[in-house]
Coordinates of C-alpha atoms and ligand atoms in Angstrom, one line a residue:
M1 CA 17.6 -2.5 -32.2
S2 CA 15.3 -0.4 -30.0
N3 CA 12.4 -0.5 -32.5
V4 CA 9.3 -1.7 -30.8
S5 CA 8.3 -4.6 -33.1
D6 CA 11.9 -5.8 -33.6
L7 CA 12.4 -5.8 -29.9
L8 CA 9.2 -7.6 -29.1
D9 CA 10.0 -10.2 -31.8
S10 CA 13.5 -10.8 -30.4
V11 CA 12.7 -11.0 -26.7
P12 CA 13.1 -14.7 -25.6
K13 CA 9.6 -16.1 -25.0
G14 CA 10.5 -19.6 -23.7
L15 CA 11.7 -20.7 -20.3
W16 CA 15.3 -20.1 -19.3
L17 CA 16.0 -23.4 -17.6
G18 CA 19.5 -23.6 -16.2
G19 CA 20.6 -21.0 -18.8
K20 CA 19.1 -22.8 -21.8
L21 CA 16.0 -21.5 -23.6
V22 CA 13.4 -24.2 -23.8
P23 CA 9.8 -24.0 -25.2
A24 CA 7.0 -23.8 -22.7
E25 CA 3.8 -25.8 -22.8
K26 CA 1.6 -22.8 -22.3
T27 CA 1.9 -19.0 -22.4
F28 CA 0.3 -15.9 -20.8
A29 CA -0.1 -12.3 -22.1
V30 CA 1.9 -9.3 -21.1
Y31 CA 0.2 -5.9 -21.6
N32 CA 1.3 -2.3 -22.3
P33 CA -0.2 -0.2 -19.4
A34 CA -0.1 2.9 -21.6
T35 CA -2.6 1.3 -24.0
G36 CA -4.0 -1.7 -22.3
E37 CA -3.0 -3.7 -25.4
E38 CA -1.2 -7.0 -25.5
L39 CA 2.6 -6.8 -26.0
A40 CA 3.5 -10.5 -26.2
Q41 CA 2.8 -14.0 -25.0
V42 CA 5.5 -15.4 -22.7
A43 CA 6.2 -18.8 -21.2
D44 CA 3.9 -19.7 -18.3
A45 CA 6.0 -21.9 -16.1
T46 CA 4.3 -24.8 -14.2
A47 CA 5.2 -26.4 -10.9
A48 CA 7.0 -29.2 -12.9
D49 CA 9.1 -26.5 -14.6
G50 CA 10.0 -25.1 -11.2
I51 CA 11.2 -28.6 -10.0
R52 CA 13.2 -29.0 -13.3
A53 CA 14.9 -25.7 -12.6
L54 CA 15.7 -26.8 -9.0
D55 CA 17.1 -30.1 -10.3
L56 CA 19.5 -28.1 -12.5
A57 CA 20.3 -25.6 -9.8
A58 CA 21.0 -28.3 -7.2
A59 CA 23.2 -30.3 -9.7
A60 CA 25.2 -27.1 -10.5
Q61 CA 25.5 -25.8 -7.0
E62 CA 28.7 -27.5 -5.9
D63 CA 30.7 -26.7 -9.0
W64 CA 29.5 -23.1 -9.1
A65 CA 30.4 -22.5 -5.4
A66 CA 33.8 -24.0 -6.2
T67 CA 34.4 -21.8 -9.2
P68 CA 37.1 -19.3 -8.4
A69 CA 35.6 -16.1 -7.1
R70 CA 37.5 -14.1 -9.7
V71 CA 35.8 -16.2 -12.4
R72 CA 32.4 -15.6 -10.9
G73 CA 33.2 -11.9 -10.7
E74 CA 34.3 -11.7 -14.3
I75 CA 31.1 -13.3 -15.5
L76 CA 29.1 -10.7 -13.6
R77 CA 31.3 -8.0 -15.0
T78 CA 30.7 -9.3 -18.6
A79 CA 27.0 -9.3 -17.9
F80 CA 27.3 -5.7 -16.7
E81 CA 29.0 -4.7 -20.0
L82 CA 26.5 -6.6 -22.2
L83 CA 23.6 -5.0 -20.3
H84 CA 25.1 -1.6 -21.1
A85 CA 25.7 -2.5 -24.7
R86 CA 22.0 -3.3 -25.0
A87 CA 20.9 -0.5 -22.7
E88 CA 18.4 1.0 -25.2
D89 CA 16.7 -2.4 -25.7
F90 CA 16.4 -2.8 -21.9
A91 CA 15.1 0.7 -21.4
L92 CA 12.4 0.4 -24.1
M93 CA 11.4 -3.0 -22.8
M94 CA 10.8 -1.6 -19.3
T95 CA 8.9 1.3 -20.7
L96 CA 6.7 -0.9 -22.8
E97 CA 5.8 -3.4 -20.1
M98 CA 5.9 -1.3 -16.9
G99 CA 5.0 2.2 -18.3
K100 CA 7.7 4.5 -16.9
S101 CA 9.3 7.1 -19.1
L102 CA 12.3 6.2 -21.3
A103 CA 14.4 8.6 -19.2
E104 CA 13.5 6.7 -16.0
S105 CA 14.0 3.3 -17.7
R106 CA 17.5 4.4 -18.8
G107 CA 18.1 5.4 -15.2
E108 CA 17.1 2.0 -14.1
V109 CA 19.5 0.3 -16.6
N110 CA 22.3 2.3 -14.9
Y111 CA 21.0 1.6 -11.4
G112 CA 20.2 -2.1 -12.1
G113 CA 23.6 -2.6 -13.8
E114 CA 25.4 -1.2 -10.8
F115 CA 24.4 -4.3 -8.8
L116 CA 26.2 -6.5 -11.3
R117 CA 29.3 -4.3 -11.3
W118 CA 29.4 -3.9 -7.5
F119 CA 29.0 -7.6 -6.8
S120 CA 31.5 -8.5 -9.5
E121 CA 33.9 -6.6 -7.3
E122 CA 32.6 -8.0 -4.0
A123 CA 32.9 -11.7 -5.2
V124 CA 36.7 -11.7 -4.4
R125 CA 36.2 -10.1 -1.0
I126 CA 34.3 -12.9 0.7
G127 CA 36.5 -13.3 3.8
G128 CA 36.5 -15.2 7.0
R129 CA 38.2 -14.9 10.4
F130 CA 40.9 -16.7 12.4
T131 CA 41.6 -16.3 16.1
Q132 CA 43.1 -18.1 19.1
A133 CA 40.6 -19.6 21.5
P134 CA 40.8 -17.4 24.6
A135 CA 41.5 -20.5 26.8
G136 CA 44.6 -21.1 24.7
N137 CA 43.4 -24.6 23.9
G138 CA 42.8 -24.3 20.2
R139 CA 42.2 -22.1 17.2
I140 CA 38.9 -20.7 15.7
L141 CA 38.6 -20.6 12.0
V142 CA 35.5 -19.0 10.5
T143 CA 34.7 -19.4 6.8
K144 CA 31.8 -18.3 4.6
E145 CA 30.1 -20.7 2.3
A146 CA 27.4 -20.3 -0.4
V147 CA 23.9 -20.9 1.1
G148 CA 22.9 -23.0 -1.8
P149 CA 20.1 -22.8 -4.4
V150 CA 18.1 -19.6 -4.1
L151 CA 14.5 -18.7 -5.2
A152 CA 14.2 -14.9 -6.0
I153 CA 10.7 -13.4 -6.3
T154 CA 10.6 -9.9 -7.7
P155 CA 8.0 -7.1 -8.2
W156 CA 7.0 -5.2 -11.3
N157 CA 7.9 -1.7 -10.4
F158 CA 11.7 -2.0 -11.2
P159 CA 11.7 -5.0 -13.5
L160 CA 15.4 -5.0 -14.0
A161 CA 16.9 -3.6 -10.8
M162 CA 14.9 -5.8 -8.3
G163 CA 16.3 -8.8 -10.2
T164 CA 19.9 -7.7 -10.5
R165 CA 19.9 -6.7 -6.8
K166 CA 19.4 -10.4 -6.0
I167 CA 21.1 -12.1 -8.9
G168 CA 24.3 -10.1 -8.5
P169 CA 25.1 -11.1 -4.8
A170 CA 23.7 -14.6 -5.2
L171 CA 26.1 -15.4 -8.1
A172 CA 29.0 -13.5 -6.5
A173 CA 28.5 -15.7 -3.3
G174 CA 28.5 -18.9 -5.4
C175 CA 24.7 -19.6 -5.2
T176 CA 22.6 -20.9 -8.0
I177 CA 19.4 -19.0 -8.5
I178 CA 15.9 -19.4 -9.8
V179 CA 14.2 -16.1 -10.6
K180 CA 10.4 -15.7 -10.6
P181 CA 9.7 -12.2 -12.1
A182 CA 6.4 -10.4 -11.6
E183 CA 3.7 -11.5 -14.0
D184 CA 3.1 -7.9 -15.2
T185 CA 6.7 -7.4 -16.3
P186 CA 8.5 -10.6 -17.1
L187 CA 10.0 -9.6 -20.5
T188 CA 12.9 -7.5 -19.1
M189 CA 14.0 -10.5 -17.1
Q190 CA 13.7 -12.6 -20.2
L191 CA 16.2 -10.3 -21.9
L192 CA 18.5 -10.5 -18.9
G193 CA 18.5 -14.3 -19.3
Q194 CA 20.1 -13.7 -22.8
V195 CA 22.7 -11.4 -21.3
F196 CA 23.8 -14.1 -18.8
A197 CA 23.8 -16.8 -21.4
D198 CA 26.0 -14.6 -23.6
A199 CA 28.2 -13.8 -20.6
G200 CA 29.2 -17.4 -20.2
L201 CA 27.3 -18.3 -17.0
P202 CA 27.7 -22.1 -16.7
D203 CA 24.7 -24.4 -17.3
G204 CA 22.2 -24.9 -14.4
V205 CA 23.2 -21.7 -12.5
L206 CA 20.4 -19.4 -13.5
S207 CA 16.7 -20.2 -14.4
I208 CA 14.0 -17.6 -15.1
L209 CA 10.4 -18.7 -14.6
P210 CA 7.7 -16.3 -15.7
T211 CA 4.3 -17.6 -14.5
S212 CA 0.7 -16.4 -14.2
D213 CA 0.5 -18.3 -10.9
A214 CA 3.3 -17.4 -8.6
A215 CA 2.3 -19.7 -5.7
S216 CA 2.2 -22.7 -8.0
I217 CA 6.0 -22.3 -8.5
S218 CA 7.1 -21.0 -5.0
G219 CA 5.0 -23.6 -3.1
P220 CA 6.6 -26.8 -4.4
L221 CA 10.0 -25.2 -4.5
M222 CA 9.8 -24.2 -0.9
E223 CA 8.7 -27.6 0.2
D224 CA 11.8 -29.2 -1.5
A225 CA 14.7 -29.5 0.9
R226 CA 17.2 -28.8 -1.9
L227 CA 16.1 -25.1 -1.9
R228 CA 18.0 -23.2 0.8
K229 CA 16.9 -19.6 0.6
V230 CA 14.1 -17.4 -0.6
T231 CA 14.7 -13.7 -1.3
F232 CA 11.6 -11.7 -1.9
T233 CA 10.7 -8.1 -2.9
G234 CA 7.1 -7.2 -2.9
S235 CA 4.1 -6.5 -0.7
T236 CA 4.1 -7.0 3.1
G237 CA 1.1 -9.4 2.8
V238 CA 2.8 -11.8 0.4
G239 CA 6.1 -11.5 2.4
K240 CA 4.4 -12.6 5.6
L241 CA 2.8 -15.6 3.7
L242 CA 6.3 -16.6 2.4
V243 CA 7.9 -16.3 5.8
R244 CA 5.1 -18.6 7.2
N245 CA 5.7 -21.1 4.4
A246 CA 9.5 -20.9 4.9
A247 CA 9.1 -21.9 8.6
D248 CA 8.5 -25.5 7.7
K249 CA 11.9 -26.1 6.3
L250 CA 13.5 -23.2 8.3
L251 CA 14.5 -21.7 4.9
R252 CA 16.6 -18.6 5.1
T253 CA 14.6 -15.6 3.9
S254 CA 15.3 -12.0 3.0
M255 CA 12.3 -9.7 2.8
E256 CA 12.2 -6.3 1.1
L257 CA 8.6 -5.3 1.7
G258 CA 6.3 -2.3 1.5
G259 CA 6.9 1.2 2.8
N260 CA 5.1 4.3 4.0
A261 CA 7.9 6.8 3.8
P262 CA 7.6 10.1 5.7
F263 CA 9.2 13.2 4.1
I264 CA 9.7 16.0 6.6
V265 CA 10.4 19.6 5.8
F266 CA 11.6 21.5 8.9
D267 CA 11.3 25.2 9.3
D268 CA 15.0 25.7 8.8
A269 CA 15.1 23.8 5.5
D270 CA 16.2 25.2 2.1
I271 CA 12.7 25.2 0.7
D272 CA 13.7 25.1 -3.0
A273 CA 16.0 22.1 -2.3
A274 CA 13.2 20.4 -0.3
V275 CA 10.7 20.9 -3.2
D276 CA 13.2 19.3 -5.6
G277 CA 13.8 16.5 -3.1
A278 CA 10.1 15.9 -2.7
M279 CA 9.6 15.8 -6.5
L280 CA 12.2 13.0 -6.6
A281 CA 11.0 11.1 -3.5
K282 CA 7.4 11.3 -4.6
M283 CA 7.2 11.3 -8.4
R284 CA 10.2 9.1 -9.3
N285 CA 8.9 6.0 -11.0
G286 CA 5.4 7.6 -11.1
G287 CA 5.2 7.1 -7.3
E288 CA 5.3 3.4 -7.8
A289 CA 8.3 2.8 -5.5
C290 CA 8.6 1.2 -2.1
T291 CA 10.8 4.2 -1.2
A292 CA 8.2 6.8 -2.4
A293 CA 7.4 9.6 0.0
N294 CA 3.9 8.6 1.1
R295 CA 3.4 11.4 3.7
I296 CA 4.9 14.9 3.4
Y297 CA 5.0 16.7 6.8
V298 CA 5.8 20.4 6.5
A299 CA 6.5 22.8 9.3
N300 CA 3.4 25.1 9.4
S301 CA 5.6 28.2 9.2
V302 CA 6.8 27.2 5.7
R303 CA 3.9 25.0 4.6
E304 CA 2.3 27.5 2.3
E305 CA 5.5 28.4 0.6
F306 CA 6.6 24.8 0.2
T307 CA 3.1 23.6 -1.0
D308 CA 2.8 26.4 -3.6
K309 CA 6.2 25.7 -5.1
F310 CA 5.7 21.9 -5.0
T311 CA 2.2 22.1 -6.5
A312 CA 3.5 24.3 -9.4
K313 CA 6.1 21.6 -10.2
V314 CA 3.7 18.7 -9.9
A315 CA 1.1 20.5 -12.1
A316 CA 3.8 21.0 -14.8
L317 CA 4.6 17.2 -15.1
K318 CA 3.7 15.8 -18.5
V319 CA 1.6 12.6 -18.4
G320 CA 1.8 10.2 -21.3
A321 CA 3.0 7.0 -22.7
G322 CA 6.6 6.3 -21.5
D323 CA 8.0 6.3 -25.0
A324 CA 6.3 9.5 -26.1
E325 CA 8.5 12.6 -26.3
G326 CA 8.7 14.7 -23.1
T327 CA 6.8 12.3 -20.8
N328 CA 7.5 12.6 -17.1
I329 CA 4.8 10.4 -15.7
G330 CA 3.7 7.2 -17.4
P331 CA 0.6 5.1 -16.6
L332 CA 0.1 3.0 -13.4
I333 CA 0.8 -0.7 -13.9
N334 CA -2.7 -2.0 -14.2
T335 CA -6.4 -1.4 -13.6
K336 CA -6.2 -2.7 -10.0
Q337 CA -3.5 -0.2 -9.1
L338 CA -5.6 2.6 -10.8
A339 CA -8.6 1.6 -8.7
T340 CA -6.4 1.6 -5.5
V341 CA -5.0 5.1 -6.1
T342 CA -8.4 6.5 -7.1
G343 CA -10.0 5.0 -4.0
L344 CA -7.3 6.5 -1.7
V345 CA -7.7 10.0 -3.2
D346 CA -11.5 9.8 -3.0
D347 CA -11.3 8.7 0.6
A348 CA -9.0 11.6 1.6
V349 CA -11.1 14.2 -0.3
S350 CA -14.3 12.9 1.3
K351 CA -12.7 13.3 4.7
G352 CA -11.7 17.0 4.0
A353 CA -8.4 17.0 2.1
R354 CA -8.0 19.9 -0.3
V355 CA -7.0 19.1 -3.9
R356 CA -4.3 21.5 -5.0
T357 CA -3.8 19.9 -8.4
G358 CA -4.9 16.7 -10.1
G359 CA -7.2 14.5 -8.2
S360 CA -8.5 12.1 -10.7
A361 CA -7.8 9.8 -13.7
P362 CA -7.9 11.4 -17.2
E363 CA -10.3 10.1 -19.8
G364 CA -9.0 7.7 -22.4
A365 CA -7.1 4.4 -22.8
G366 CA -4.3 3.3 -20.5
F367 CA -4.1 3.3 -16.7
F368 CA -3.1 7.0 -16.1
F369 CA -3.6 9.1 -13.0
T370 CA -3.0 12.8 -13.1
P371 CA -0.2 13.9 -10.7
T372 CA -1.9 15.1 -7.6
V373 CA -1.1 17.2 -4.5
L374 CA -3.5 17.1 -1.6
D375 CA -3.1 19.3 1.5
Q376 CA -4.9 19.7 4.8
V377 CA -5.0 15.9 4.8
P378 CA -6.8 14.7 7.9
A379 CA -5.2 12.1 10.2
D380 CA -7.8 9.5 9.4
A381 CA -7.2 9.5 5.7
R382 CA -6.3 6.0 4.5
L383 CA -3.5 7.3 2.3
L384 CA -1.5 8.3 5.4
K385 CA -1.5 4.6 6.5
E386 CA -1.5 2.7 3.3
E387 CA 1.1 2.7 0.5
I388 CA -0.3 4.9 -2.3
F389 CA 2.0 3.6 -5.1
G390 CA 1.0 6.4 -7.5
P391 CA 1.7 10.1 -8.3
V392 CA -0.2 11.4 -5.3
A393 CA 1.3 13.6 -2.6
A394 CA -0.3 14.1 0.7
V395 CA 0.8 17.3 2.6
V396 CA 0.3 17.6 6.4
G397 CA 1.4 20.5 8.6
F398 CA 3.2 20.2 12.0
D399 CA 4.4 22.6 14.7
T400 CA 7.3 20.9 16.6
E401 CA 10.1 18.5 15.9
D402 CA 8.8 16.0 18.3
E403 CA 5.3 16.1 16.7
A404 CA 6.9 15.5 13.3
I405 CA 9.0 12.5 14.5
A406 CA 6.0 11.0 16.3
A407 CA 3.9 11.3 13.1
A408 CA 6.7 9.9 10.9
N409 CA 7.1 6.8 13.2
N410 CA 3.3 6.3 13.5
T411 CA 3.2 3.4 10.9
E412 CA 3.8 -0.3 11.0
Y413 CA 6.3 0.2 8.1
G414 CA 10.0 1.2 8.5
L415 CA 11.7 1.3 5.2
V416 CA 13.0 4.9 4.6
A417 CA 12.4 8.4 5.9
Y418 CA 13.5 11.7 4.4
F419 CA 13.9 15.1 6.0
Y420 CA 15.3 18.5 5.1
T421 CA 17.1 20.8 7.6
R422 CA 20.1 23.1 7.6
D423 CA 20.9 22.2 11.2
I424 CA 23.6 19.5 11.6
D425 CA 22.6 18.8 15.2
R426 CA 19.0 18.3 14.2
A427 CA 20.1 16.1 11.3
M428 CA 21.9 13.8 13.7
R429 CA 19.2 13.9 16.3
V430 CA 16.3 13.2 14.0
S431 CA 18.2 10.5 12.0
A432 CA 18.6 8.6 15.3
K433 CA 15.0 8.9 16.2
L434 CA 13.4 7.7 13.0
D435 CA 12.4 4.0 13.1
T436 CA 13.5 3.1 9.5
G437 CA 16.2 1.1 7.9
M438 CA 17.3 4.1 5.8
V439 CA 17.2 7.8 6.1
G440 CA 17.7 10.5 3.5
V441 CA 19.0 13.8 4.9
N442 CA 18.6 16.6 2.4
R443 CA 18.3 13.9 -0.2
G444 CA 15.2 12.8 -2.1
A445 CA 16.8 9.6 -3.5
I446 CA 18.9 7.2 -1.5
S447 CA 19.3 4.0 -3.5
D448 CA 22.9 3.1 -4.3
A449 CA 24.4 -0.4 -5.1
A450 CA 27.2 0.4 -2.6
A451 CA 24.7 1.0 0.3
P452 CA 22.7 -1.5 2.3
F453 CA 19.1 -1.2 1.2
G454 CA 16.4 -2.6 3.5
G455 CA 13.8 -1.9 6.2
V456 CA 12.8 -2.6 9.8
K457 CA 9.4 -3.3 11.3
E458 CA 6.9 -4.6 8.7
S459 CA 9.1 -3.4 5.8
G460 CA 11.0 -6.6 6.3
F461 CA 14.6 -7.7 7.1
G462 CA 17.8 -8.4 5.2
R463 CA 19.9 -5.9 3.2
E464 CA 20.6 -5.6 -0.5
G465 CA 23.6 -3.9 -1.8
G466 CA 26.7 -2.7 0.0
T467 CA 29.1 -5.0 1.7
E468 CA 26.1 -6.4 3.6
G469 CA 24.3 -7.6 0.5
I470 CA 26.4 -10.6 -0.1
D471 CA 26.0 -11.9 3.5
E472 CA 22.4 -12.7 2.7
Y473 CA 23.7 -15.5 0.4
L474 CA 26.5 -16.8 2.7
D475 CA 26.4 -19.2 5.7
T476 CA 29.0 -19.0 8.4
K477 CA 31.0 -22.1 9.2
Y478 CA 33.2 -22.5 12.4
V479 CA 36.0 -24.9 12.3
A480 CA 37.7 -25.7 15.6
L481 CA 41.4 -26.5 15.2
Ligands
NAD501 P1 3.3 -8.4 -4.8 O1 3.6 -8.8 -3.4 O2 1.9 -8.6 -5.2 O3 4.1 -9.3 -5.8 C1 5.5 -9.4 -5.7 C2 5.9 -10.7 -6.3 O4 5.4 -11.7 -5.5 C3 5.4 -10.9 -7.7 O5 6.5 -11.6 -8.5 C4 4.3 -11.8 -7.5 O6 4.0 -12.7 -8.6 C5 4.7 -12.7 -6.3 N1 3.6 -13.2 -5.6 C6 2.4 -12.8 -5.4 N2 1.6 -13.6 -4.6 C7 2.4 -14.7 -4.3 C8 2.3 -15.8 -3.6 N3 1.1 -16.1 -3.0 N4 3.3 -16.7 -3.5 C9 4.5 -16.4 -4.1 N5 4.7 -15.3 -4.8 C10 3.7 -14.4 -4.9 O7 3.8 -7.0 -4.9 P2 3.8 -6.0 -6.2 O8 2.4 -5.4 -6.3 O9 4.3 -6.7 -7.4 O10 4.9 -5.0 -5.8 C11 4.6 -3.8 -5.0 C12 5.0 -4.0 -3.6 O11 6.4 -4.3 -3.6 C13 4.9 -2.8 -2.8 O12 4.3 -3.1 -1.5 C14 6.3 -2.3 -2.7 O13 6.5 -1.4 -1.6 C15 7.0 -3.5 -2.6 N6 8.4 -3.2 -3.0 C16 9.4 -3.3 -2.0 C17 10.7 -3.0 -2.3 C18 11.7 -3.0 -1.3 O14 12.9 -3.2 -1.6 N7 11.4 -3.0 0.0 C19 11.0 -2.7 -3.6 C20 10.0 -2.6 -4.6 C21 8.7 -2.9 -4.3

């Protein structure tokens, strides 16, 4: 298909309740951030719809958990194949509602799809443990059981992958799941609902509830004792709120929250490689990634060389609608995000940062911001503390390794850190000292379905992907024999 109007006509607009598409009582508008124009009206789920979804999830839970792991895995594998068969539709849908370039959207289809493939393979590897009691008076049998119905709340920046990263392991583990996609980008998840319906997922197992009022869905669901788990990706503020709400029922939670990633270039780095890495870590997804390099620390002895080369590459990026030929950087998601990024840049410049390229929003429709490099950024600039979530790089010089590590760790966040060095001893030493859940060494991109993604400190807890990812959806049971 992959023609804009055909795609928008075909995307399911109703509610996916337990795998069946049903009409909604009301709708809300989804906009194209490249133009500010309405793309479509989609179902606006109510609290009652949420409870209907939970009725179906709770009713299906026992059978789904008892479905052979091989069968659960094969359904995930079929979904992976159907997603790829419709890759161009998914890519265009993400570009239309989120703004990223088609090339990046295609990359997300691959990345997002990998969670379905990886967990289709992990489903059959849910193991347990057996041992003799040390006193010799019995046997210890440890089994893993599906947690139960799950609520997944996802952000807008990766409309597909942030969903598959939760749906894949939940289904593999034998959990039923209700997905609440971000209000800015629900259409991609609506398409994924069709994939799972076509893949033969049994009734009741998956519901998708777009809504203009997230708390009206999550609140009643989290008060209902049948819900057993909340998995959330989004801002630290909302994550904290959900953890507080989850305390009442002692719901299990996984929290993938904000980041403030440092990107360190040591004096012994391969500078050209570091520039390429910084382009990826900073400009991927238009800077709208929790893993985005927020603070670029460069050894003063190589700072000018790095900044000159980096600035030249940033200045050459082509800004435009994601579906326009040659676009590298699409618009920001909405006017609020545009105001945030503009405010952070203005604050840094007013405190003395130097604009090497960019620095403002271009004239015209859409929520664009020109890719920007700031150097000589002072320590009190807000963008060194707050997530920028836009194509803005802040370069700061340093003299010693200890100074760089202290600066990198000087944040309440702890998702990912990147650094470039040619010294293996330094690589091991610095990796150990960085207070983050993930470290990229001579790498500007770290995400991989086979690796455990997640943070420490106020970036949250829990891991998605890898062999660890499925544990988030399993309870441990001990049987004494
Ligand atoms: P957000 O927290 O505003 O929204 C995320 C989701 O939470 C959306 O679906 C939203 O509708 C929902 N939500 C908002 N308020 C809610 C409430 N009161 N109750 C229940 N649900 C609510 O975040 P965002 O702006 O959509 O996403 C950007 C943030 O997500 C950034 O901070 C980014 O770092 C983070 N993020 C983290 C990861 C990660 O894996 N660590 C990945 C991507 C994005």
